[in-house]
Tab-separated table of C-alpha atoms and ligand atoms in Angstrom:
chain	number	residue	atom	x	y	z
A	85	MET	CA	-9.483	-16.420	-12.346
A	86	THR	CA	-5.706	-16.152	-12.221
A	87	PHE	CA	-3.394	-13.388	-10.983
A	88	GLN	CA	-2.948	-10.356	-13.172
A	89	ARG	CA	0.636	-9.052	-13.183
A	90	ILE	CA	0.522	-5.290	-13.688
A	91	ILE	CA	4.205	-4.819	-14.533
A	92	SER	CA	6.525	-6.792	-16.804
A	93	ASP	CA	8.753	-9.662	-15.632
A	94	GLN	CA	11.780	-7.502	-16.272
A	95	GLN	CA	10.437	-4.585	-14.226
A	96	LEU	CA	9.689	-6.939	-11.365
A	97	GLU	CA	13.152	-8.495	-11.594
A	98	GLU	CA	14.754	-5.036	-11.406
A	99	LEU	CA	12.700	-4.114	-8.353
A	100	MET	CA	13.619	-7.419	-6.747
A	101	GLN	CA	17.323	-6.813	-7.359
A	102	ARG	CA	17.084	-3.349	-5.811
A	103	GLU	CA	15.380	-4.693	-2.676
A	104	ALA	CA	17.704	-7.711	-2.435
A	105	ALA	CA	20.723	-5.384	-2.439
A	106	ARG	CA	19.093	-3.257	0.226
A	107	PHE	CA	18.358	-6.349	2.324
A	108	GLU	CA	21.957	-7.524	2.069
A	109	LYS	CA	23.259	-4.136	3.157
A	110	ARG	CA	21.001	-4.083	6.227
A	111	THR	CA	21.647	-7.647	7.378
A	112	PRO	CA	25.355	-8.620	7.329
A	113	GLY	CA	25.002	-10.412	10.692
A	114	SER	CA	22.218	-12.640	9.380
A	115	LYS	CA	24.256	-13.348	6.273
A	116	ALA	CA	27.271	-14.409	8.359
A	117	ALA	CA	25.134	-16.569	10.661
A	118	PHE	CA	23.586	-18.225	7.614
A	119	ARG	CA	27.037	-19.031	6.222
A	120	GLN	CA	28.010	-20.705	9.521
A	121	ALA	CA	24.679	-22.532	9.765
A	122	GLY	CA	25.135	-23.886	6.246
A	123	GLU	CA	28.138	-25.886	7.495
A	124	VAL	CA	25.975	-27.943	9.883
A	125	LEU	CA	22.287	-27.475	9.017
A	126	LEU	CA	20.686	-28.544	5.760
A	127	ASN	CA	20.398	-25.376	3.652
A	128	GLY	CA	21.427	-23.304	6.677
A	129	VAL	CA	18.184	-23.612	8.660
A	130	PRO	CA	16.931	-25.942	11.418
A	131	MET	CA	13.525	-26.386	9.687
A	132	PRO	CA	12.900	-26.175	5.922
A	133	TRP	CA	10.250	-23.430	5.983
A	134	MET	CA	12.605	-21.029	7.743
A	135	GLY	CA	14.541	-20.824	4.492
A	136	ASP	CA	11.485	-20.021	2.395
A	137	TRP	CA	11.046	-16.273	2.857
A	138	GLY	CA	12.158	-15.500	-0.687
A	139	THR	CA	15.358	-13.835	0.546
A	140	ALA	CA	18.903	-15.055	-0.183
A	141	TYR	CA	19.132	-15.992	3.491
A	142	PRO	CA	16.686	-15.692	6.394
A	143	LEU	CA	16.852	-13.079	9.092
A	144	PHE	CA	18.494	-14.515	12.200
A	145	ILE	CA	16.572	-13.372	15.241
A	146	ASP	CA	18.031	-11.958	18.405
A	147	HIS	CA	14.845	-11.211	20.286
A	148	ALA	CA	11.060	-11.267	19.906
A	149	SER	CA	8.729	-9.510	22.303
A	150	GLU	CA	5.041	-8.572	21.988
A	151	ASN	CA	4.706	-7.517	18.319
A	152	ARG	CA	8.344	-6.622	17.726
A	153	ILE	CA	11.196	-8.752	16.372
A	154	LYS	CA	14.829	-7.685	16.488
A	155	ASP	CA	17.334	-9.358	14.174
A	156	VAL	CA	21.010	-9.980	14.968
A	157	ASP	CA	21.945	-6.762	13.145
A	158	GLY	CA	19.761	-4.695	15.469
A	159	ASN	CA	16.992	-4.023	12.930
A	160	THR	CA	13.529	-3.957	14.468
A	161	TYR	CA	10.414	-5.205	12.687
A	162	ILE	CA	6.731	-4.789	13.484
A	163	ASP	CA	5.544	-8.347	13.273
A	164	PHE	CA	2.319	-9.273	11.458
A	165	CYS	CA	3.508	-12.838	10.767
A	166	LEU	CA	3.684	-13.791	14.441
A	167	GLY	CA	5.337	-17.134	13.846
A	168	ASP	CA	2.644	-17.992	11.280
A	169	THR	CA	0.028	-17.824	14.082
A	170	GLY	CA	2.112	-19.515	16.802
A	171	ALA	CA	2.510	-16.101	18.443
A	172	MET	CA	-0.936	-14.702	17.584
A	173	PHE	CA	-1.264	-13.185	21.072
A	174	GLY	CA	2.181	-11.589	20.748
A	175	HIS	CA	5.645	-12.995	21.407
A	176	SER	CA	6.108	-14.365	24.926
A	177	PRO	CA	2.791	-13.115	26.350
A	178	ALA	CA	3.689	-11.962	29.874
A	179	PRO	CA	1.219	-14.243	31.733
A	180	THR	CA	2.410	-17.290	29.781
A	181	ALA	CA	6.075	-16.400	30.269
A	182	GLU	CA	5.578	-15.915	34.012
A	183	ALA	CA	3.598	-19.145	34.436
A	184	VAL	CA	6.122	-21.152	32.442
A	185	THR	CA	9.034	-19.661	34.369
A	186	ARG	CA	7.399	-20.721	37.648
A	187	GLN	CA	6.465	-24.193	36.408
A	188	ILE	CA	9.842	-24.934	34.933
A	189	HIS	CA	11.224	-25.167	38.467
A	190	ARG	CA	8.321	-27.349	39.651
A	191	GLY	CA	8.625	-30.227	37.211
A	192	ILE	CA	8.390	-30.146	33.441
A	193	THR	CA	7.106	-33.603	32.618
A	194	THR	CA	6.062	-36.513	34.836
A	195	MET	CA	3.627	-38.643	32.771
A	196	LEU	CA	1.012	-37.686	35.355
A	197	PRO	CA	-1.692	-35.000	35.174
A	198	THR	CA	-1.702	-31.709	37.086
A	199	LYS	CA	-4.831	-30.005	38.408
A	200	ASP	CA	-4.394	-27.226	35.844
A	201	ALA	CA	-5.742	-29.755	33.325
A	202	VAL	CA	-9.186	-29.639	34.971
A	203	TRP	CA	-9.367	-25.863	34.538
A	204	VAL	CA	-8.189	-26.174	30.939
A	205	GLY	CA	-10.787	-28.863	30.088
A	206	ARG	CA	-13.617	-26.789	31.561
A	207	GLU	CA	-12.474	-23.687	29.731
A	208	LEU	CA	-12.233	-25.434	26.355
A	209	LYS	CA	-15.659	-26.995	26.895
A	210	SER	CA	-17.244	-23.638	27.569
A	211	ARG	CA	-15.520	-21.990	24.597
A	212	PHE	CA	-16.164	-24.620	21.918
A	213	GLY	CA	-19.238	-26.431	23.261
A	214	LEU	CA	-17.594	-29.866	23.087
A	215	PRO	CA	-17.521	-31.748	26.412
A	216	TYR	CA	-14.333	-33.880	26.214
A	217	TRP	CA	-10.750	-32.840	25.470
A	218	GLN	CA	-7.288	-34.283	24.972
A	219	VAL	CA	-3.920	-32.589	24.651
A	220	ALA	CA	-1.225	-33.099	21.995
A	221	MET	CA	2.005	-31.250	21.176
A	222	THR	CA	1.207	-29.873	17.722
A	223	ALA	CA	-1.822	-29.321	15.537
A	224	THR	CA	-0.425	-31.895	13.132
A	225	GLU	CA	-0.478	-34.479	15.915
A	226	ALA	CA	-3.966	-33.515	17.076
A	227	ASN	CA	-5.276	-33.980	13.526
A	228	ARG	CA	-3.488	-37.322	13.171
A	229	TYR	CA	-4.925	-38.664	16.417
A	230	VAL	CA	-8.426	-37.591	15.498
A	231	ILE	CA	-8.183	-39.183	12.046
A	232	ARG	CA	-7.057	-42.418	13.691
A	233	ILE	CA	-10.041	-42.288	16.069
A	234	CYS	CA	-12.463	-41.650	13.197
A	235	ARG	CA	-11.113	-44.593	11.211
A	236	THR	CA	-11.407	-46.843	14.228
A	237	LEU	CA	-14.969	-45.800	15.008
A	238	THR	CA	-16.239	-46.012	11.426
A	239	HIS	CA	-14.117	-48.893	10.050
A	240	ARG	CA	-13.710	-46.734	6.953
A	241	PRO	CA	-10.315	-46.204	5.280
A	242	LYS	CA	-10.508	-42.782	3.662
A	243	ILE	CA	-10.616	-39.190	4.757
A	244	LEU	CA	-11.951	-36.253	2.764
A	245	VAL	CA	-10.140	-32.926	2.507
A	246	PHE	CA	-10.519	-29.827	0.371
A	247	ASN	CA	-8.273	-29.087	-2.562
A	248	GLU	CA	-5.252	-26.939	-1.521
A	249	CYS	CA	-5.876	-27.456	2.184
A	250	TYR	CA	-3.122	-27.694	4.779
A	251	HIS	CA	-3.564	-29.395	8.137
A	252	GLY	CA	0.056	-30.182	9.040
A	253	SER	CA	2.354	-32.948	7.883
A	254	ILE	CA	-0.392	-35.541	7.570
A	255	ASP	CA	0.146	-37.855	4.622
A	256	GLU	CA	-3.534	-38.200	3.792
A	257	ALA	CA	-4.084	-34.445	3.724
A	258	LEU	CA	-1.040	-33.567	1.580
A	259	VAL	CA	-2.958	-33.850	-1.657
A	260	HIS	CA	-4.133	-31.491	-4.335
A	261	PHE	CA	-5.581	-31.455	-7.817
A	262	GLY	CA	-3.401	-31.415	-10.910
A	263	PRO	CA	-4.156	-29.220	-13.952
A	264	ASP	CA	-6.878	-31.661	-15.097
A	265	GLY	CA	-8.859	-31.041	-11.881
A	266	ARG	CA	-8.167	-34.564	-10.565
A	267	LEU	CA	-5.957	-35.819	-7.751
A	268	ALA	CA	-2.353	-35.068	-8.740
A	269	LEU	CA	-0.534	-38.379	-9.025
A	270	ARG	CA	1.980	-37.724	-11.814
A	271	SER	CA	5.319	-36.621	-10.497
A	272	GLU	CA	5.399	-33.336	-12.422
A	273	TYR	CA	2.213	-32.187	-10.657
A	274	ASP	CA	2.565	-34.060	-7.397
A	275	ILE	CA	4.379	-31.758	-4.989
A	276	ASN	CA	3.994	-34.269	-2.150
A	277	PRO	CA	5.393	-37.543	-3.486
A	278	GLY	CA	5.572	-40.815	-1.591
A	279	ILE	CA	1.957	-40.979	-0.407
A	280	PRO	CA	-0.567	-43.614	-1.614
A	281	LYS	CA	-3.147	-40.928	-2.220
A	282	GLU	CA	-5.975	-42.726	-4.004
A	283	ALA	CA	-6.218	-45.341	-1.273
A	284	LEU	CA	-6.412	-42.821	1.537
A	285	THR	CA	-8.090	-39.622	0.443
A	286	ARG	CA	-11.004	-38.128	-1.410
A	287	VAL	CA	-10.499	-34.505	-2.450
A	288	VAL	CA	-13.132	-31.983	-3.506
A	289	GLU	CA	-13.186	-28.227	-3.969
A	290	PHE	CA	-14.375	-26.117	-1.036
A	291	ASN	CA	-17.825	-24.561	-1.585
A	292	ASP	CA	-18.912	-27.297	-4.013
A	293	PRO	CA	-21.771	-29.121	-2.249
A	294	ASP	CA	-22.524	-31.387	-5.215
A	295	ALA	CA	-18.966	-32.718	-5.350
A	296	LEU	CA	-19.033	-33.206	-1.586
A	297	GLU	CA	-22.302	-35.103	-1.771
A	298	GLU	CA	-21.000	-37.345	-4.526
A	299	ALA	CA	-17.737	-38.078	-2.639
A	300	LEU	CA	-19.429	-38.893	0.654
A	301	ALA	CA	-22.102	-41.077	-1.003
A	302	HIS	CA	-19.521	-43.896	-1.313
A	303	GLU	CA	-19.690	-44.197	2.494
A	304	ASP	CA	-16.006	-45.097	2.669
A	305	VAL	CA	-14.930	-41.789	4.235
A	306	ALA	CA	-14.252	-41.849	7.975
A	307	CYS	CA	-14.091	-38.076	8.381
A	308	VAL	CA	-14.048	-34.728	6.649
A	309	LEU	CA	-11.093	-32.666	7.867
A	310	ALA	CA	-11.885	-29.005	7.198
A	311	GLU	CA	-10.765	-25.543	8.086
A	312	PRO	CA	-13.984	-23.518	8.419
A	313	VAL	CA	-12.291	-20.842	6.289
A	314	MET	CA	-9.447	-22.065	4.105
A	315	THR	CA	-6.373	-20.125	5.214
A	316	ASN	CA	-3.373	-21.877	3.717
A	317	CYS	CA	-3.866	-21.274	-0.018
A	318	GLY	CA	-4.526	-17.617	0.384
A	319	MET	CA	-7.908	-17.408	2.022
A	320	VAL	CA	-11.323	-18.777	0.964
A	321	LEU	CA	-14.495	-17.922	2.864
A	322	PRO	CA	-17.384	-20.396	3.007
A	323	ALA	CA	-20.357	-19.526	0.802
A	324	PRO	CA	-23.594	-18.819	2.699
A	325	GLY	CA	-25.138	-22.129	3.756
A	326	TYR	CA	-22.053	-24.203	2.958
A	327	HIS	CA	-21.307	-25.218	6.543
A	328	ALA	CA	-24.911	-26.269	7.139
A	329	LYS	CA	-24.726	-28.442	4.023
A	330	LEU	CA	-21.385	-29.912	5.123
A	331	ARG	CA	-22.853	-30.815	8.505
A	332	GLU	CA	-25.971	-32.327	6.951
A	333	LEU	CA	-24.038	-34.455	4.446
A	334	CYS	CA	-21.671	-35.739	7.146
A	335	THR	CA	-24.602	-36.712	9.367
A	336	ARG	CA	-26.486	-38.336	6.498
A	337	THR	CA	-23.530	-40.490	5.434
A	338	GLY	CA	-22.222	-41.375	8.920
A	339	THR	CA	-19.039	-39.336	8.355
A	340	TYR	CA	-17.353	-37.495	11.225
A	341	LEU	CA	-16.768	-33.774	10.823
A	342	ILE	CA	-13.460	-32.391	12.140
A	343	ILE	CA	-13.130	-28.613	12.236
A	344	ASP	CA	-9.484	-27.540	12.367
A	345	GLU	CA	-9.423	-24.175	14.169
A	346	THR	CA	-5.639	-23.792	14.227
A	347	HIS	CA	-5.747	-20.605	12.147
A	348	THR	CA	-9.414	-19.641	12.383
A	349	LEU	CA	-9.157	-19.239	16.130
A	350	SER	CA	-8.552	-15.683	14.900
A	351	SER	CA	-12.376	-15.425	14.784
A	352	GLY	CA	-12.782	-15.246	18.574
A	353	PRO	CA	-12.231	-17.066	21.895
A	354	GLY	CA	-14.185	-20.122	20.654
A	355	GLY	CA	-12.871	-19.879	17.108
A	356	TYR	CA	-15.035	-19.835	14.009
A	357	THR	CA	-17.045	-22.695	15.548
A	358	ALA	CA	-18.446	-20.575	18.350
A	359	ALA	CA	-18.579	-17.361	16.332
A	360	HIS	CA	-20.734	-19.015	13.630
A	361	GLY	CA	-22.560	-21.725	15.578
A	362	LEU	CA	-20.959	-24.729	13.846
A	363	GLU	CA	-21.624	-28.201	15.229
A	364	PRO	CA	-18.556	-30.329	14.528
A	365	ASP	CA	-17.932	-33.785	15.955
A	366	PHE	CA	-14.310	-32.843	16.660
A	367	VAL	CA	-12.423	-29.577	16.971
A	368	THR	CA	-8.635	-29.496	16.662
A	369	LEU	CA	-6.323	-26.564	17.278
A	370	GLY	CA	-2.724	-25.778	18.121
A	371	LYS	CA	-0.042	-23.160	17.405
A	372	CYS	CA	-0.958	-20.128	19.554
A	373	ILE	CA	-3.211	-21.884	22.064
A	374	ALA	CA	-0.448	-21.989	24.702
A	375	GLY	CA	1.225	-18.726	23.673
A	376	GLY	CA	3.697	-20.491	21.354
A	377	VAL	CA	4.717	-23.272	23.762
A	378	PRO	CA	4.188	-26.457	21.712
A	379	VAL	CA	0.681	-27.550	22.687
A	380	ALA	CA	-2.414	-28.571	20.740
A	381	VAL	CA	-5.829	-29.812	21.808
A	382	TYR	CA	-8.709	-31.785	20.363
A	383	GLY	CA	-12.264	-31.945	21.637
A	384	PHE	CA	-15.212	-34.197	20.808
A	385	THR	CA	-18.809	-35.001	21.690
A	386	ALA	CA	-20.067	-37.168	24.550
A	387	ALA	CA	-21.316	-39.768	22.063
A	388	ILE	CA	-17.817	-40.050	20.619
A	389	SER	CA	-16.250	-40.393	24.057
A	390	GLU	CA	-18.502	-43.387	24.746
A	391	LYS	CA	-17.701	-44.952	21.402
A	392	ILE	CA	-13.975	-44.463	21.949
A	393	ASN	CA	-14.137	-46.345	25.213
A	394	ALA	CA	-16.187	-49.105	23.619
A	395	SER	CA	-14.032	-49.405	20.492
A	396	PHE	CA	-10.438	-49.110	21.673
A	397	GLY	CA	-10.331	-52.147	23.971
A	398	HIS	CA	-10.972	-52.263	27.688
A	399	LYS	CA	-8.570	-49.406	28.484
A	400	GLY	CA	-10.027	-46.959	25.959
A	401	LEU	CA	-7.581	-44.601	24.276
A	402	SER	CA	-4.707	-45.614	26.541
A	403	ASP	CA	-4.751	-49.077	24.961
A	404	PRO	CA	-3.478	-48.536	21.417
A	405	MET	CA	-0.072	-47.262	20.381
A	406	GLY	CA	0.107	-44.117	18.331
A	407	ILE	CA	-2.325	-41.817	20.118
A	408	GLY	CA	-0.662	-39.480	22.582
A	409	GLY	CA	3.059	-39.065	23.195
A	410	THR	CA	5.444	-39.048	26.126
A	411	LEU	CA	5.566	-35.267	26.345
A	412	SER	CA	1.944	-34.516	25.434
A	413	GLY	CA	-0.042	-32.846	28.204
A	414	ASN	CA	3.062	-32.367	30.342
A	415	ALA	CA	2.904	-30.034	33.344
A	416	LEU	CA	4.680	-27.187	31.575
A	417	ALA	CA	2.452	-27.421	28.522
A	418	ILE	CA	-0.779	-27.505	30.506
A	419	ASN	CA	0.404	-24.628	32.637
A	420	ALA	CA	1.189	-22.564	29.532
A	421	LEU	CA	-2.212	-23.460	28.118
A	422	ARG	CA	-3.991	-22.353	31.263
A	423	ALA	CA	-2.136	-19.055	31.508
A	424	THR	CA	-2.663	-18.244	27.826
A	425	LEU	CA	-6.378	-19.056	27.809
A	426	LYS	CA	-6.978	-17.230	31.055
A	427	HIS	CA	-4.975	-14.083	30.461
A	428	ALA	CA	-3.962	-13.708	26.791
A	429	ALA	CA	-6.645	-15.295	24.560
A	430	THR	CA	-9.440	-13.334	26.219
A	431	GLN	CA	-12.618	-11.801	24.846
A	432	THR	CA	-11.096	-8.336	25.327
A	433	ALA	CA	-7.944	-9.329	23.458
A	434	PHE	CA	-9.965	-10.697	20.541
A	435	GLU	CA	-12.085	-7.551	20.345
A	436	LYS	CA	-8.923	-5.485	20.012
A	437	MET	CA	-7.362	-7.860	17.518
A	438	ILE	CA	-10.440	-8.007	15.287
A	439	ALA	CA	-10.918	-4.233	15.364
A	440	GLY	CA	-7.236	-3.847	14.440
A	441	ALA	CA	-7.505	-6.342	11.584
A	442	ASN	CA	-10.529	-4.493	10.214
A	443	ARG	CA	-8.599	-1.216	10.357
A	444	MET	CA	-5.767	-2.916	8.465
A	445	ALA	CA	-8.076	-4.498	5.858
A	446	ASP	CA	-9.939	-1.193	5.346
A	447	GLY	CA	-6.617	0.580	4.787
A	448	LEU	CA	-5.387	-2.032	2.314
A	449	GLU	CA	-8.663	-1.946	0.394
A	450	ALA	CA	-8.488	1.857	0.203
A	451	SER	CA	-4.993	1.680	-1.318
A	452	ILE	CA	-6.039	-1.027	-3.786
A	453	GLU	CA	-8.915	1.164	-4.875
A	454	LYS	CA	-6.757	4.304	-5.010
A	455	TYR	CA	-4.281	2.643	-7.396
A	456	ASP	CA	-6.987	0.673	-9.202
A	457	LEU	CA	-5.172	-2.639	-8.712
A	458	PRO	CA	-6.729	-6.042	-9.553
A	459	TRP	CA	-6.237	-7.250	-5.972
A	460	SER	CA	-8.560	-8.071	-3.084
A	461	VAL	CA	-8.510	-8.542	0.687
A	462	THR	CA	-10.164	-11.426	2.564
A	463	ARG	CA	-10.897	-11.144	6.291
A	464	CYS	CA	-11.221	-13.719	9.035
A	465	GLY	CA	-11.355	-12.106	12.469
A	466	ALA	CA	-7.855	-11.025	13.493
A	467	ARG	CA	-6.312	-12.052	10.159
A	468	ALA	CA	-6.560	-10.781	6.615
A	469	GLU	CA	-5.078	-11.893	3.322
A	470	LEU	CA	-4.211	-9.724	0.344
A	471	GLN	CA	-4.718	-11.762	-2.836
A	472	PHE	CA	-3.572	-10.879	-6.338
A	473	VAL	CA	-7.005	-11.328	-7.923
A	474	PRO	CA	-9.808	-8.788	-8.286
A	475	ARG	CA	-12.503	-10.715	-6.386
A	476	LEU	CA	-12.440	-13.134	-3.462
A	477	PRO	CA	-11.608	-16.707	-4.498
A	478	THR	CA	-14.344	-19.296	-3.917
A	479	CYS	CA	-12.256	-22.485	-3.778
A	480	GLY	CA	-8.696	-23.739	-3.370
A	481	SER	CA	-7.966	-23.833	-7.119
A	482	GLU	CA	-9.011	-20.211	-7.548
A	483	ALA	CA	-7.059	-19.122	-4.490
A	484	LYS	CA	-3.935	-20.937	-5.657
A	485	ALA	CA	-4.236	-19.378	-9.115
A	486	ALA	CA	-3.791	-16.007	-7.393
A	487	PHE	CA	-0.297	-17.018	-6.245
A	488	ASP	CA	2.148	-14.850	-8.161
A	489	TRP	CA	5.291	-16.122	-6.438
A	490	PRO	CA	7.773	-13.487	-7.680
A	491	MET	CA	5.290	-10.770	-6.669
A	492	ILE	CA	4.779	-12.396	-3.249
A	493	TYR	CA	8.528	-12.535	-2.643
A	494	TYR	CA	9.039	-8.992	-3.895
A	495	THR	CA	6.274	-7.362	-1.858
A	496	HIS	CA	7.354	-9.194	1.311
A	497	LEU	CA	10.950	-8.093	0.827
A	498	PHE	CA	9.851	-4.509	0.151
A	499	LEU	CA	7.966	-4.555	3.455
A	500	ALA	CA	10.774	-6.286	5.387
A	501	ASN	CA	13.232	-3.632	4.226
A	502	ARG	CA	10.892	-1.078	5.780
A	503	GLY	CA	10.642	-2.896	9.105
A	504	LEU	CA	7.427	-4.856	8.482
A	505	LEU	CA	7.098	-8.648	8.561
A	506	ILE	CA	4.194	-10.589	7.104
A	507	THR	CA	3.730	-14.369	6.773
A	508	PRO	CA	5.960	-15.956	4.129
A	509	PHE	CA	4.482	-18.108	1.301
A	510	HIS	CA	1.371	-15.913	1.035
A	511	ASN	CA	0.093	-12.480	2.060
A	512	MET	CA	-1.377	-13.341	5.430
A	513	MET	CA	-1.308	-10.673	8.117
A	514	LEU	CA	-2.310	-11.122	11.729
A	515	VAL	CA	-3.036	-8.397	14.247
A	516	PRO	CA	-2.092	-9.216	17.863
A	517	PRO	CA	-3.732	-7.507	20.864
A	518	MET	CA	-0.837	-5.129	21.522
A	519	ALA	CA	-0.644	-3.732	17.961
A	520	THR	CA	-1.372	-0.018	18.135
A	521	GLU	CA	-3.217	1.956	15.493
A	522	GLU	CA	0.160	3.447	14.579
A	523	ASP	CA	1.621	-0.053	14.062
A	524	ILE	CA	-1.284	-1.011	11.818
A	525	ASP	CA	-1.116	2.250	9.872
A	526	CYS	CA	2.605	1.665	9.368
A	527	LEU	CA	1.844	-1.622	7.606
A	528	VAL	CA	-0.857	-0.007	5.495
A	529	LYS	CA	1.548	2.794	4.527
A	530	GLY	CA	4.213	0.225	3.646
A	531	TRP	CA	1.825	-1.578	1.300
A	532	ASP	CA	0.603	1.759	-0.059
A	533	ALA	CA	4.147	2.812	-0.982
A	534	CYS	CA	4.721	-0.535	-2.668
A	535	MET	CA	1.423	-0.317	-4.578
A	536	GLN	CA	2.077	3.259	-5.629
A	537	GLU	CA	5.412	2.366	-7.189
A	538	LEU	CA	3.934	-0.653	-8.978
A	539	SER	CA	1.089	1.475	-10.201
A	540	VAL	CA	3.408	4.167	-11.607
A	541	LEU	CA	5.567	1.547	-13.315
A	542	SER	CA	2.520	-0.111	-14.814
A	543	GLY	CA	1.381	3.127	-16.405
A	544	ARG	CA	-2.013	2.723	-14.700
A	545	ASN	CA	-1.341	5.630	-12.409
A	546	ARG	CA	-3.595	8.367	-13.725
A	547	SER	CA	-3.893	10.959	-11.031
A	548	HIS	CA	-1.538	10.131	-8.156
B	638	LIG	C1	-5.005	-25.216	9.662
B	638	LIG	C2	-3.747	-25.867	10.142
B	638	LIG	N1	-3.823	-27.010	10.827
B	638	LIG	C3	-2.713	-27.630	11.283
B	638	LIG	C4	-1.462	-27.114	11.050
B	638	LIG	C5	-0.257	-27.797	11.585
B	638	LIG	O1	0.332	-27.074	12.600
B	638	LIG	P1	1.735	-27.534	13.171
B	638	LIG	O2	2.730	-27.348	12.070
B	638	LIG	O3	1.976	-26.601	14.311
B	638	LIG	O4	1.604	-28.948	13.581
B	638	LIG	C6	-1.333	-25.928	10.334
B	638	LIG	C7	-0.013	-25.348	10.042
B	638	LIG	O5	0.169	-24.407	9.330
B	638	LIG	C8	-2.508	-25.284	9.873
B	638	LIG	O6	-2.440	-24.145	9.189
């Protein structure tokens, strides 16, 4: 199942040129800032992804507040990207901003704990059902530390991930299948060179229990690192019963199960884990958990905590190098975490977010149906993904085959020119607690206008 383009390449190119010209006219300040940045920053941006919005240059931002972003030219956008989840509870949530402002004058980092950490640990325990927690700076780091722990406890070298996953810049997890359905090792298919993949990783498709069983039977895999719903290759929902099978196979083969909730926290206050009764050995999550202040956390079972202390030398986790970091768990970070969990990432906020996302997904599905487009919408709590295939993908390969890059770039630019931002690289949209029905309907109308034009150009438009 691959994407079905409903207009010709040339039609799409013409539309793209029209929108690119419109973008350039609206954003001279961003263009000038980009020119200056190019003199000192590689490709004009401080971080590679910031240059990957499919525009000739990125928007330079003046201000972001709640669900609005203002660029340096004074254009305002309703934000459904939300820093690719980092700002899922809105930009600078007031309680987090106030707490951080207070703490910043009371010591930022001391290499000693604050009492806020006790509250945070208790809160995470009650949300996710795992009794012990540690704090890192980013979700990437949290995943790396947990992988290291799993290898130490099992004495096994490999990890297992799902094809087309993303869990941060973790060598072992930056793998995918080539066109022959095997681990991509040849340079023309290997988009992440420089990693000794075969030695470190087993890769299977999501929702394929037989492949999982076969891969884990070797008993050389320390852990499975999984998003409960794949969210970085488009979106892939688990088939009924898949998580139970995953848990059973991990238990049977002595493999640890890590559930990465960094994106799927959109499912509720305790993520997909609590919402669907999963029983992982570890949970990792980051991005929005402290309102966008760089913080991540990982939790684990009591049995694991005992094993850690028995396996890592007489001082437990504080003994080895490479787990933890100077700034991890600093006073400012913990304070931001506490304020965000207590006041922003609440049950009430999630109820609003999920209701909003359903309104958005319903609206998008109605437009797709109205224009009879071969597209679909996948939902995961407060997020939804529009995919350029007629039915929901069941694995990473299928989801990736729906990636029509020129169409992704065009539709995003069409929306941006109408004051609407969605996540770059794919069609992921997040609804924060403060998004009003009008905000959501604005996005739906933006997509509807885009779909209508495509439909007319394609000649499919019969009655509209
Ligand atoms: C599921 C998941 N885990 C981990 C990460 C890594 O997050 P960070 O880049 O903040 O370390 C990401 C980033 O997109 C992610 O989507």
